[in-house]
Short mmCIF file of C-alpha atoms and ligand atoms in Angstrom, two decimals:
data_model
loop_
_atom_site.label_atom_id
_atom_site.label_comp_id
_atom_site.label_asym_id
_atom_site.label_seq_id
_atom_site.Cartn_x
_atom_site.Cartn_y
_atom_site.Cartn_z
CA MET L 18 11.84 32.61 -2.65
CA THR L 19 8.33 31.59 -1.37
CA THR L 20 6.52 33.92 0.86
CA GLN L 21 4.51 32.83 3.81
CA LEU L 22 0.91 33.43 3.74
CA PRO L 23 -0.31 34.62 7.05
CA GLY L 24 -2.77 32.60 9.28
CA THR L 25 -2.28 29.06 11.00
CA LEU L 26 -3.27 25.94 8.57
CA ALA L 27 -6.34 25.53 10.61
CA ASP L 28 -7.55 29.05 9.39
CA ARG L 29 -6.80 28.06 5.72
CA VAL L 30 -8.68 24.68 5.38
CA ARG L 31 -12.32 23.68 6.07
CA GLY L 32 -11.36 20.02 6.85
CA GLN L 33 -9.50 18.56 10.11
CA VAL L 34 -5.92 19.45 10.91
CA LEU L 35 -4.22 16.97 13.20
CA ARG L 36 -1.35 17.32 15.13
CA ALA L 37 0.59 15.14 17.79
CA GLY L 38 -1.46 15.59 20.87
CA ASP L 39 -4.96 16.14 18.91
CA GLU L 40 -7.46 13.81 19.26
CA GLY L 41 -7.46 11.45 16.13
CA TYR L 42 -3.69 12.13 15.40
CA GLU L 43 -2.81 8.67 16.29
CA GLU L 44 -5.00 6.92 14.13
CA ALA L 45 -4.47 9.44 11.52
CA ARG L 46 -0.71 9.14 11.59
CA HIS L 47 -0.78 5.29 10.63
CA VAL L 48 -1.30 3.78 7.11
CA TYR L 49 -2.47 0.49 6.04
CA ASN L 50 1.04 -1.07 6.53
CA ALA L 51 1.85 -1.54 10.15
CA MET L 52 5.59 -1.68 9.52
CA ILE L 53 5.27 2.13 8.84
CA ASP L 54 5.58 4.15 12.13
CA ALA L 55 6.09 7.72 10.96
CA HIS L 56 5.24 10.73 12.81
CA PRO L 57 4.20 13.67 10.68
CA GLU L 58 3.97 17.07 11.76
CA VAL L 59 0.38 17.35 10.79
CA VAL L 60 -2.31 15.47 8.82
CA VAL L 61 -4.98 17.41 6.86
CA ARG L 62 -8.10 15.70 6.33
CA CYS L 63 -9.09 17.76 3.29
CA ALA L 64 -12.69 18.79 2.60
CA GLY L 65 -11.93 19.65 -0.72
CA THR L 66 -10.11 20.93 -3.55
CA ASP L 67 -9.62 24.27 -1.96
CA ASP L 68 -8.04 22.60 1.20
CA VAL L 69 -5.72 20.45 -0.87
CA ALA L 70 -4.15 23.56 -2.66
CA ALA L 71 -3.93 25.41 0.74
CA THR L 72 -2.36 22.25 2.38
CA VAL L 73 0.18 21.91 -0.76
CA ARG L 74 1.30 25.59 -0.63
CA TYR L 75 1.81 25.35 3.23
CA ALA L 76 4.12 22.23 2.82
CA VAL L 77 5.86 24.08 -0.01
CA GLU L 78 6.29 27.64 1.73
CA ARG L 79 7.86 25.73 4.89
CA GLY L 80 10.11 23.05 3.00
CA ARG L 81 8.28 20.08 4.58
CA PRO L 82 8.11 16.89 3.13
CA LEU L 83 4.72 16.60 1.21
CA ALA L 84 2.95 13.07 1.86
CA VAL L 85 -0.44 12.69 -0.38
CA ARG L 86 -2.74 9.65 0.98
CA GLY L 87 -6.00 8.22 -0.79
CA GLY L 88 -6.84 4.78 0.38
CA GLY L 89 -3.57 4.47 2.27
CA HIS L 90 -2.58 1.18 0.56
CA SER L 91 1.02 2.04 -0.51
CA VAL L 92 3.06 -1.00 0.86
CA PRO L 93 6.33 1.71 1.33
CA GLY L 94 4.09 3.75 3.37
CA PHE L 95 4.41 6.75 0.93
CA GLY L 96 1.14 8.37 2.60
CA THR L 97 2.89 9.23 5.45
CA ALA L 98 6.27 10.46 6.85
CA ASP L 99 8.27 11.79 9.47
CA ASP L 100 7.67 15.63 10.03
CA ALA L 101 5.94 15.53 6.88
CA VAL L 102 2.58 17.56 5.90
CA VAL L 103 0.17 14.85 5.03
CA VAL L 104 -2.52 15.43 2.36
CA ASP L 105 -5.20 13.07 3.53
CA LEU L 106 -8.09 12.76 0.72
CA SER L 107 -10.11 10.21 2.77
CA LEU L 108 -12.85 12.65 3.48
CA MET L 109 -13.05 13.26 -0.62
CA GLN L 110 -14.71 10.27 -1.42
CA SER L 111 -17.77 10.54 -4.00
CA VAL L 112 -19.20 8.91 -7.12
CA ASP L 113 -21.28 10.60 -9.74
CA VAL L 114 -22.29 7.94 -12.50
CA ASP L 115 -23.48 9.04 -15.69
CA PRO L 116 -25.22 5.83 -17.01
CA GLU L 117 -26.24 7.23 -20.31
CA ALA L 118 -22.49 8.41 -21.01
CA ARG L 119 -21.27 5.55 -19.35
CA THR L 120 -18.74 7.57 -17.24
CA ALA L 121 -18.09 8.07 -13.58
CA THR L 122 -16.53 10.74 -11.80
CA ALA L 123 -14.89 10.01 -8.57
CA GLY L 124 -13.37 12.30 -5.69
CA GLY L 125 -9.41 11.75 -4.98
CA GLY L 126 -9.95 9.69 -2.19
CA THR L 127 -12.49 7.36 -2.95
CA THR L 128 -12.00 3.64 -2.51
CA TRP L 129 -12.63 0.83 -5.16
CA GLY L 130 -15.45 -0.87 -2.95
CA ARG L 131 -17.44 2.54 -2.92
CA PHE L 132 -16.58 2.99 -6.43
CA ASN L 133 -17.77 -0.63 -7.77
CA ASP L 134 -20.81 -0.32 -5.56
CA ALA L 135 -21.93 2.68 -7.19
CA THR L 136 -21.27 1.95 -10.76
CA ALA L 137 -22.72 -1.67 -10.23
CA ALA L 138 -26.14 0.02 -9.51
CA SER L 139 -25.92 0.83 -13.18
CA GLY L 140 -24.67 -2.64 -14.51
CA LEU L 141 -21.30 -0.68 -15.14
CA ALA L 142 -17.82 -1.09 -14.13
CA THR L 143 -14.07 -0.18 -15.09
CA THR L 144 -10.92 -2.04 -14.30
CA GLY L 145 -9.73 -1.65 -10.44
CA GLY L 146 -8.03 -3.45 -7.58
CA ILE L 147 -9.27 -6.73 -6.10
CA ILE L 148 -9.54 -5.31 -2.86
CA SER L 149 -12.44 -3.01 -1.89
CA THR L 150 -10.47 -0.76 0.45
CA THR L 151 -7.59 0.28 -1.90
CA GLY L 152 -7.61 3.92 -3.19
CA LEU L 153 -8.57 4.68 -6.92
CA GLY L 154 -5.93 7.41 -6.76
CA GLY L 155 -2.81 5.51 -5.85
CA LEU L 156 -4.04 2.60 -7.94
CA THR L 157 -4.85 4.41 -11.26
CA LEU L 158 -1.95 6.81 -11.28
CA GLY L 159 0.48 3.92 -10.89
CA GLY L 160 -1.55 1.91 -14.06
CA GLY L 161 -4.06 -0.11 -12.12
CA ILE L 162 -4.18 -3.78 -12.73
CA GLY L 163 -7.40 -6.00 -12.03
CA TYR L 164 -9.84 -8.69 -13.33
CA LEU L 165 -11.02 -6.42 -16.05
CA CYS L 166 -7.90 -5.15 -17.79
CA ARG L 167 -7.72 -8.00 -20.23
CA GLY L 168 -11.24 -6.84 -21.42
CA HIS L 169 -10.87 -3.01 -20.99
CA GLY L 170 -7.38 -2.12 -20.12
CA LEU L 171 -5.48 -0.97 -17.19
CA SER L 172 -7.71 1.71 -14.77
CA CYS L 173 -5.50 4.57 -16.18
CA ASP L 174 -6.60 3.39 -19.76
CA ASN L 175 -10.03 4.48 -18.80
CA LEU L 176 -9.46 7.49 -17.02
CA LEU L 177 -10.69 10.36 -19.06
CA SER L 178 -9.63 13.15 -17.24
CA ALA L 179 -8.34 14.49 -14.20
CA GLU L 180 -8.51 17.50 -11.91
CA VAL L 181 -4.96 18.21 -10.30
CA VAL L 182 -3.34 20.29 -7.79
CA THR L 183 0.19 21.07 -8.64
CA ALA L 184 3.07 22.14 -6.52
CA ASP L 185 2.26 25.59 -6.68
CA GLY L 186 -1.23 25.34 -5.68
CA SER L 187 -2.74 25.69 -9.14
CA VAL L 188 -5.76 23.75 -9.95
CA LEU L 189 -5.59 22.04 -13.63
CA ARG L 190 -7.64 19.95 -15.51
CA ALA L 191 -5.79 17.27 -17.33
CA ASP L 192 -7.09 15.10 -20.27
CA THR L 193 -6.39 14.51 -23.90
CA ASP L 194 -6.65 18.33 -24.79
CA GLU L 195 -5.58 20.31 -21.71
CA HIS L 196 -2.51 19.75 -20.19
CA ALA L 197 -2.16 16.66 -22.33
CA ASP L 198 1.72 15.99 -21.38
CA LEU L 199 0.49 15.99 -17.55
CA PHE L 200 -2.29 13.55 -18.65
CA TRP L 201 0.00 11.15 -20.43
CA ALA L 202 2.04 11.39 -17.35
CA LEU L 203 -0.51 10.69 -14.69
CA ARG L 204 -1.43 7.33 -16.50
CA GLY L 205 1.17 5.21 -15.06
CA GLY L 206 3.60 7.97 -13.54
CA GLY L 207 2.26 7.70 -10.19
CA GLY L 208 1.77 10.62 -7.46
CA ASN L 209 4.82 12.40 -9.02
CA PHE L 210 2.97 15.26 -10.79
CA GLY L 211 0.59 16.58 -8.20
CA VAL L 212 -2.52 15.71 -6.11
CA VAL L 213 -5.38 14.27 -8.21
CA THR L 214 -8.56 15.53 -6.42
CA SER L 215 -11.17 14.13 -8.94
CA MET L 216 -10.92 11.55 -11.68
CA THR L 217 -13.47 10.60 -14.47
CA TYR L 218 -13.62 7.30 -16.03
CA ARG L 219 -14.83 5.29 -18.84
CA LEU L 220 -17.48 2.75 -17.81
CA HIS L 221 -18.07 -0.59 -19.20
CA PRO L 222 -21.46 -3.01 -19.19
CA VAL L 223 -20.32 -5.62 -16.46
CA ASP L 224 -23.05 -6.85 -14.12
CA THR L 225 -23.05 -10.49 -12.83
CA ILE L 226 -19.78 -12.15 -13.31
CA TYR L 227 -19.08 -16.18 -13.27
CA GLY L 228 -15.90 -16.67 -11.52
CA GLY L 229 -14.19 -17.50 -7.96
CA PRO L 230 -11.30 -19.60 -6.64
CA MET L 231 -10.48 -23.25 -7.41
CA PHE L 232 -7.76 -24.77 -5.26
CA PHE L 233 -5.49 -27.25 -7.09
CA GLU L 234 -2.94 -29.58 -5.34
CA LEU L 235 0.47 -28.59 -5.41
CA ALA L 236 1.22 -31.66 -7.37
CA ASP L 237 -1.11 -30.51 -10.13
CA ALA L 238 0.18 -26.99 -10.11
CA PRO L 239 3.03 -27.03 -12.64
CA ALA L 240 0.42 -28.67 -15.07
CA VAL L 241 -2.02 -26.03 -14.14
CA LEU L 242 0.34 -23.25 -14.70
CA ALA L 243 1.64 -24.68 -17.96
CA PHE L 244 -1.76 -24.72 -19.49
CA TYR L 245 -2.76 -21.24 -18.07
CA ARG L 246 0.26 -20.32 -19.75
CA GLU L 247 -0.67 -21.24 -23.23
CA PHE L 248 -4.67 -20.45 -22.58
CA ILE L 249 -3.99 -16.90 -21.74
CA GLN L 250 -2.23 -15.97 -24.71
CA ASP L 251 -5.13 -15.97 -26.69
CA ALA L 252 -8.11 -16.35 -24.13
CA PRO L 253 -11.24 -14.71 -24.73
CA ARG L 254 -11.00 -11.00 -23.32
CA GLU L 255 -13.70 -11.84 -20.97
CA TYR L 256 -11.54 -13.83 -18.91
CA GLY L 257 -9.51 -12.04 -16.40
CA GLY L 258 -8.37 -14.55 -13.76
CA PHE L 259 -4.98 -15.11 -12.28
CA PRO L 260 -3.13 -18.17 -10.59
CA ALA L 261 -1.78 -17.75 -6.82
CA PHE L 262 -0.14 -19.63 -4.23
CA GLN L 263 -2.48 -19.76 -1.36
CA ILE L 264 -2.91 -21.34 2.04
CA ALA L 265 -6.55 -22.60 2.27
CA PRO L 266 -8.44 -20.15 5.01
CA PRO L 267 -11.14 -21.76 6.78
CA LEU L 268 -13.87 -21.02 4.30
CA PRO L 269 -17.04 -23.41 4.04
CA PHE L 270 -16.11 -24.53 0.57
CA VAL L 271 -12.78 -25.93 1.97
CA PRO L 272 -12.85 -29.39 3.47
CA GLU L 273 -12.03 -29.14 7.15
CA ASP L 274 -9.04 -31.60 7.00
CA ARG L 275 -7.38 -29.40 4.14
CA VAL L 276 -7.61 -25.89 5.91
CA GLY L 277 -4.19 -24.54 6.55
CA ASP L 278 -2.66 -26.61 3.62
CA THR L 279 -1.13 -24.66 0.64
CA PHE L 280 -2.49 -24.82 -2.94
CA LEU L 281 -2.24 -23.26 -6.39
CA ALA L 282 -5.35 -21.32 -6.49
CA LEU L 283 -6.90 -19.94 -9.87
CA ILE L 284 -9.01 -16.77 -9.25
CA SER L 285 -11.48 -16.44 -11.96
CA CYS L 286 -13.55 -13.85 -13.57
CA TRP L 287 -15.50 -14.16 -16.87
CA THR L 288 -17.75 -11.14 -17.73
CA GLY L 289 -19.52 -13.13 -20.70
CA SER L 290 -22.44 -15.19 -20.18
CA ALA L 291 -22.57 -17.76 -17.50
CA ALA L 292 -22.94 -20.83 -19.61
CA GLU L 293 -19.83 -19.70 -21.66
CA GLY L 294 -17.91 -18.98 -18.55
CA GLU L 295 -18.44 -22.37 -17.19
CA ARG L 296 -17.36 -23.83 -20.39
CA VAL L 297 -14.18 -21.91 -20.37
CA VAL L 298 -13.42 -22.40 -16.56
CA ASP L 299 -14.09 -26.22 -17.11
CA ARG L 300 -10.95 -26.35 -19.23
CA PHE L 301 -8.86 -26.04 -16.03
CA ARG L 302 -10.80 -29.00 -14.54
CA GLN L 303 -9.77 -31.25 -17.64
CA VAL L 304 -6.24 -30.50 -16.39
CA ALA L 305 -6.54 -31.41 -12.57
CA GLN L 306 -9.44 -31.89 -10.22
CA PRO L 307 -9.63 -29.07 -8.03
CA VAL L 308 -9.73 -30.06 -4.21
CA ALA L 309 -11.92 -27.09 -3.37
CA GLU L 310 -14.00 -24.42 -5.29
CA HIS L 311 -16.14 -21.84 -5.05
CA VAL L 312 -16.92 -20.73 -8.51
CA GLY L 313 -20.36 -19.42 -9.74
CA GLU L 314 -22.21 -16.38 -10.61
CA MET L 315 -22.02 -13.09 -8.32
CA PRO L 316 -21.88 -9.65 -8.52
CA TYR L 317 -18.55 -7.88 -9.93
CA PRO L 318 -18.18 -6.29 -6.54
CA ALA L 319 -18.60 -9.23 -4.43
CA LEU L 320 -15.62 -10.69 -6.21
CA ASN L 321 -13.87 -7.52 -5.84
CA SER L 322 -13.99 -7.89 -1.97
CA ALA L 323 -13.52 -11.52 -1.89
CA PHE L 324 -9.78 -11.07 -0.57
CA ASP L 325 -10.90 -8.18 1.91
CA PRO L 326 -10.78 -10.58 4.80
CA LEU L 327 -7.49 -12.03 4.20
CA LEU L 328 -5.67 -8.60 4.21
CA PRO L 329 -7.21 -6.34 6.92
CA PRO L 330 -5.47 -3.31 7.66
CA GLY L 331 -2.81 -3.64 10.19
CA LEU L 332 -0.53 -6.53 9.02
CA GLN L 333 2.99 -6.21 8.48
CA HIS L 334 3.66 -5.89 4.71
CA TYR L 335 6.90 -6.27 2.52
CA TRP L 336 6.48 -6.68 -1.11
CA LYS L 337 8.31 -7.34 -4.42
CA ALA L 338 7.15 -7.53 -8.05
CA ALA L 339 8.28 -8.24 -11.74
CA PHE L 340 6.87 -7.88 -15.23
CA VAL L 341 7.27 -11.32 -17.08
CA THR L 342 6.93 -11.55 -20.79
CA GLU L 343 7.17 -15.65 -20.99
CA LEU L 344 6.39 -17.87 -18.24
CA THR L 345 8.98 -20.36 -19.08
CA ASP L 346 9.62 -23.78 -17.72
CA ASP L 347 12.45 -22.56 -15.25
CA ALA L 348 10.01 -19.78 -14.11
CA ILE L 349 7.51 -22.02 -13.21
CA ALA L 350 9.95 -24.36 -11.11
CA ALA L 351 11.27 -21.20 -9.45
CA HIS L 352 7.45 -20.58 -8.51
CA MET L 353 7.01 -24.25 -7.46
CA GLU L 354 9.97 -23.96 -5.12
CA HIS L 355 9.13 -20.60 -3.39
CA GLY L 356 5.22 -20.37 -3.87
CA SER L 357 4.77 -23.76 -2.11
CA ARG L 358 6.69 -22.09 1.01
CA VAL L 359 4.09 -19.44 1.31
CA PRO L 360 4.37 -18.47 4.83
CA VAL L 361 1.03 -17.54 6.14
CA VAL L 362 -2.70 -17.14 4.99
CA SER L 363 -2.40 -13.42 3.98
CA SER L 364 0.84 -14.01 2.06
CA THR L 365 0.72 -15.28 -1.62
CA MET L 366 2.03 -14.58 -4.96
CA HIS L 367 -0.53 -13.49 -7.74
CA LEU L 368 0.31 -13.67 -11.25
CA TYR L 369 -1.93 -11.08 -12.90
CA PRO L 370 -2.24 -11.28 -16.93
CA ILE L 371 -1.79 -7.87 -18.65
CA ASN L 372 -2.42 -8.78 -22.15
CA GLY L 373 -5.43 -8.28 -24.15
CA ALA L 374 -6.79 -4.78 -24.00
CA VAL L 375 -3.52 -3.74 -22.03
CA HIS L 376 -1.53 -4.35 -25.28
CA ASP L 377 -4.15 -2.34 -27.47
CA VAL L 378 -2.56 0.85 -26.26
CA ALA L 379 0.81 1.89 -27.76
CA PRO L 380 3.95 1.44 -25.56
CA ASP L 381 4.21 5.24 -25.45
CA GLY L 382 0.51 5.89 -25.33
CA THR L 383 0.72 6.48 -21.50
CA ALA L 384 3.42 6.50 -19.07
CA PHE L 385 2.79 2.91 -17.92
CA GLY L 386 5.93 1.32 -18.79
CA HIS L 387 5.44 -2.35 -19.74
CA ARG L 388 2.85 -2.99 -22.38
CA ASP L 389 4.77 -5.50 -23.67
CA ALA L 390 4.58 -7.71 -20.67
CA THR L 391 2.28 -10.80 -20.44
CA PHE L 392 2.12 -11.05 -16.60
CA ALA L 393 2.68 -8.92 -13.56
CA ALA L 394 3.93 -10.93 -10.66
CA VAL L 395 3.64 -9.76 -7.09
CA ILE L 396 5.04 -11.47 -4.03
CA VAL L 397 2.93 -10.36 -1.16
CA GLY L 398 4.56 -10.56 2.15
CA ALA L 399 1.80 -9.94 4.75
CA TRP L 400 1.88 -11.21 8.45
CA PRO L 401 0.75 -10.25 11.90
CA ASP L 402 3.69 -10.31 14.33
CA PRO L 403 6.45 -7.76 14.23
CA ALA L 404 8.49 -10.37 15.70
CA ASP L 405 8.52 -12.65 12.39
CA ASP L 406 9.46 -9.46 10.19
CA GLU L 407 12.96 -11.06 9.38
CA ALA L 408 11.76 -14.33 8.11
CA HIS L 409 8.83 -13.10 6.02
CA ILE L 410 11.00 -10.43 4.13
CA ARG L 411 13.45 -13.29 3.66
CA TRP L 412 10.65 -15.29 2.06
CA VAL L 413 9.87 -12.64 -0.33
CA LYS L 414 13.25 -11.34 -1.21
CA ASP L 415 14.34 -15.20 -1.98
CA TYR L 416 11.18 -15.69 -4.10
CA TYR L 417 11.92 -12.45 -6.10
CA ALA L 418 15.66 -13.67 -6.44
CA ALA L 419 14.50 -16.73 -8.00
CA ILE L 420 12.07 -15.28 -10.54
CA ALA L 421 14.07 -12.55 -11.19
CA PRO L 422 16.20 -14.18 -14.01
CA HIS L 423 12.88 -15.19 -15.95
CA SER L 424 11.53 -11.56 -15.63
CA GLN L 425 12.01 -8.13 -17.17
CA PRO L 426 14.12 -5.50 -15.22
CA GLY L 427 11.82 -3.26 -13.13
CA GLY L 428 8.38 -3.75 -12.12
CA TYR L 429 5.10 -2.60 -11.58
CA VAL L 430 5.37 0.71 -9.31
CA ASN L 431 2.40 0.07 -7.17
CA PHE L 432 3.59 -3.57 -6.18
CA LEU L 433 7.22 -2.50 -5.33
CA SER L 434 8.67 -1.61 -1.83
CA ALA L 435 10.64 1.41 -0.49
CA ASP L 436 13.87 -0.32 -1.11
CA ASP L 437 13.00 -0.79 -4.79
CA GLN L 438 13.49 3.05 -5.73
CA PRO L 439 16.58 2.32 -7.76
CA LYS L 440 14.54 0.31 -10.26
CA VAL L 441 12.74 3.60 -11.24
CA VAL L 442 14.38 4.03 -14.70
CA GLU L 443 13.69 0.35 -15.56
CA ASN L 444 10.01 0.69 -14.29
CA TYR L 445 9.24 3.19 -16.94
CA GLY L 446 11.92 1.99 -19.72
CA ALA L 447 11.36 4.18 -23.00
CA ASN L 448 8.96 6.34 -21.18
CA TYR L 449 11.37 7.48 -18.35
CA GLN L 450 12.86 10.64 -20.36
CA ARG L 451 9.46 11.79 -21.22
CA LEU L 452 8.37 11.52 -17.40
CA ARG L 453 11.39 13.62 -16.42
CA GLU L 454 10.43 16.35 -18.77
CA VAL L 455 6.80 16.68 -17.52
CA LYS L 456 8.17 16.27 -14.00
CA ARG L 457 10.41 19.27 -14.81
CA ALA L 458 7.51 21.27 -16.19
CA TYR L 459 5.06 20.71 -13.31
CA ASP L 460 7.41 20.14 -10.32
CA PRO L 461 10.67 21.43 -10.83
CA GLY L 462 11.26 21.40 -7.08
CA ASN L 463 10.15 17.68 -6.52
CA ALA L 464 7.83 18.57 -3.79
CA PHE L 465 6.07 15.35 -4.72
CA HIS L 466 8.84 12.99 -3.90
CA LEU L 467 7.37 10.41 -1.66
CA ASN L 468 6.74 7.88 -4.11
CA GLN L 469 8.51 5.72 -6.43
CA ASN L 470 10.18 9.20 -7.52
CA ILE L 471 10.91 10.49 -10.88
CA ARG L 472 13.62 13.00 -10.40
CA PRO L 473 13.19 16.32 -12.34
C1 FAD Z 26 -4.02 -5.07 -0.12
C2 FAD Z 26 -3.64 -4.47 -1.50
C3 FAD Z 26 -4.30 -4.84 -2.55
C4 FAD Z 26 -3.92 -4.12 -3.65
N1 FAD Z 26 -4.13 -4.56 -4.98
C5 FAD Z 26 -4.08 -4.09 -6.26
C6 FAD Z 26 -4.56 -4.29 -7.33
O1 FAD Z 26 -5.67 -5.17 -7.34
N2 FAD Z 26 -4.39 -3.93 -8.35
C7 FAD Z 26 -3.39 -2.69 -8.67
O2 FAD Z 26 -2.90 -2.20 -9.48
N3 FAD Z 26 -2.59 -2.67 -7.47
C8 FAD Z 26 -3.10 -3.10 -6.21
N4 FAD Z 26 -2.51 -2.47 -5.11
C9 FAD Z 26 -1.37 -1.72 -4.96
C10 FAD Z 26 -2.06 -0.44 -5.08
O3 FAD Z 26 -2.39 0.02 -6.33
C11 FAD Z 26 -0.96 0.65 -4.41
O4 FAD Z 26 -0.80 0.33 -3.13
C12 FAD Z 26 -1.51 2.11 -4.63
O5 FAD Z 26 -0.41 3.02 -4.21
C13 FAD Z 26 -2.48 2.02 -3.66
O6 FAD Z 26 -3.34 3.43 -3.77
P1 FAD Z 26 -4.02 4.03 -2.36
O7 FAD Z 26 -4.49 5.42 -2.89
O8 FAD Z 26 -4.91 3.17 -1.47
O9 FAD Z 26 -2.45 4.07 -1.56
P2 FAD Z 26 -2.17 5.53 -0.76
O10 FAD Z 26 -1.17 5.18 0.08
O11 FAD Z 26 -2.98 6.50 -0.31
O12 FAD Z 26 -1.26 6.38 -2.00
C14 FAD Z 26 0.08 5.75 -2.27
C15 FAD Z 26 0.62 6.93 -3.09
O13 FAD Z 26 -0.01 7.16 -4.57
C16 FAD Z 26 -0.30 8.65 -4.55
N5 FAD Z 26 -1.58 8.96 -4.59
C17 FAD Z 26 -2.65 8.25 -4.19
N6 FAD Z 26 -3.73 9.15 -4.22
C18 FAD Z 26 -3.30 10.03 -4.99
C19 FAD Z 26 -4.22 11.34 -5.53
N7 FAD Z 26 -5.46 11.23 -5.46
N8 FAD Z 26 -3.45 12.08 -5.91
C20 FAD Z 26 -2.12 11.88 -6.29
N9 FAD Z 26 -1.26 10.89 -5.89
C21 FAD Z 26 -1.82 10.29 -5.25
C22 FAD Z 26 0.71 9.08 -3.55
O14 FAD Z 26 2.00 9.23 -4.05
C23 FAD Z 26 0.60 8.21 -2.57
O15 FAD Z 26 1.92 8.51 -1.64
C24 FAD Z 26 -2.71 -3.23 -3.72
C25 FAD Z 26 -2.61 -2.86 -2.69
C26 FAD Z 26 -2.86 -3.41 -1.50
C27 FAD Z 26 -2.17 -3.02 -0.30
#
């Protein structure tokens, strides 16, 4: 039996405590996905690790659902829930870069934009997401796929240590020496094990990159995808680009009469010299001539925020995802059928390559479940009007049903929707049993269950 500590939650924490009726509660109860309309009991904007520990204890003592929110980007809206106690980490944003050691330590609520800007000042970076407002926490704990992963592994492969508040309110350090089992589980196992209040990452020399988008006619898409399939098998690790189905937004490099048309986009990122990058990217121009392109040298954080305007907070979101070993001709045909029908400019399908350095780590080296996959496909449904929910969800589901026979069972936990919970065993494959053991050791009561949940 847990004993309730005296005093209100507001007495126990330094940060903001927001309940229904309080100024700021309305904003604080919402997350990035506008489809989520939950009313938590309380949102605690924690000011530090001590606040996180006090809030976790409060929720566990009272048996309330405990939601953890970093950047708030979870598509299923795991960062909030009806009647929940929300640990909101948005005030815990900090980045301390050690350029000599090539490491950076970030607060648990830090976003990738902030992190990339801080490390770029020293010409350094690590693998992160392609949108600047995504949180380090959720992204890294689920694995972390981005432009740099062929060269430097997943975000979680670059995690050196973490400070974690566990379900009993203890503050632990996890790395390869201390709580090594917890550290293993944190690298891919999502938010199942505790609240990560600080993370230290390995950094790599990445400064100006060569890259950007090229838009190819749909008629050329099968040839470009078939070329990409061969190219990416042994492409230099400096290359980290991906194909996407994309409606052309009204950007200066898009011919006016082609705005609104659907293309196969190739978004390239090359971290070697610009001259080499030009030669590599030019190989795609030999396959088909792009209708529009904006490829050149730019700071790495600029590419990593290029998609921001297409995906502002407040859209409706429904996503599905799959791991792919071989991009067969049949799979390309399925992509052509459904990708060509992408309904709005904010919806898309991205086919991220996850070979290269991601495959250097043993399949059981971290909890991330699919080191054998070559690609992680994500079908992003994102649209403005709730009245259109049914049609857009249908597009995502039909697209997923068409590629599923050409994909592995299970998907990347960070790209899945709430109705994908039954896939949890397949998401982790052979690592699932060990994850359960770690869950039993650190969270036997499943206090951290608002996630793609690993039951103890
Ligand atoms: C627009 C957009 C772009 C994206 N791009 C990429 C991408 O390029 N690559 C990629 O790999 N993924 C990407 N994702 C998916 C992303 O990794 C997940 O949505 C992830 O959960 C977001 O983390 P967050 O902290 O922003 O989310 P939140 O909603 O705040 O957190 C989601 C869950 O993660 C856990 N969590 C978050 N922070 C912590 C913490 N500090 N300690 C413990 N648990 C925590 C909790 O369980 C929480 O409920 C993208 C998502 C969106 C919406």
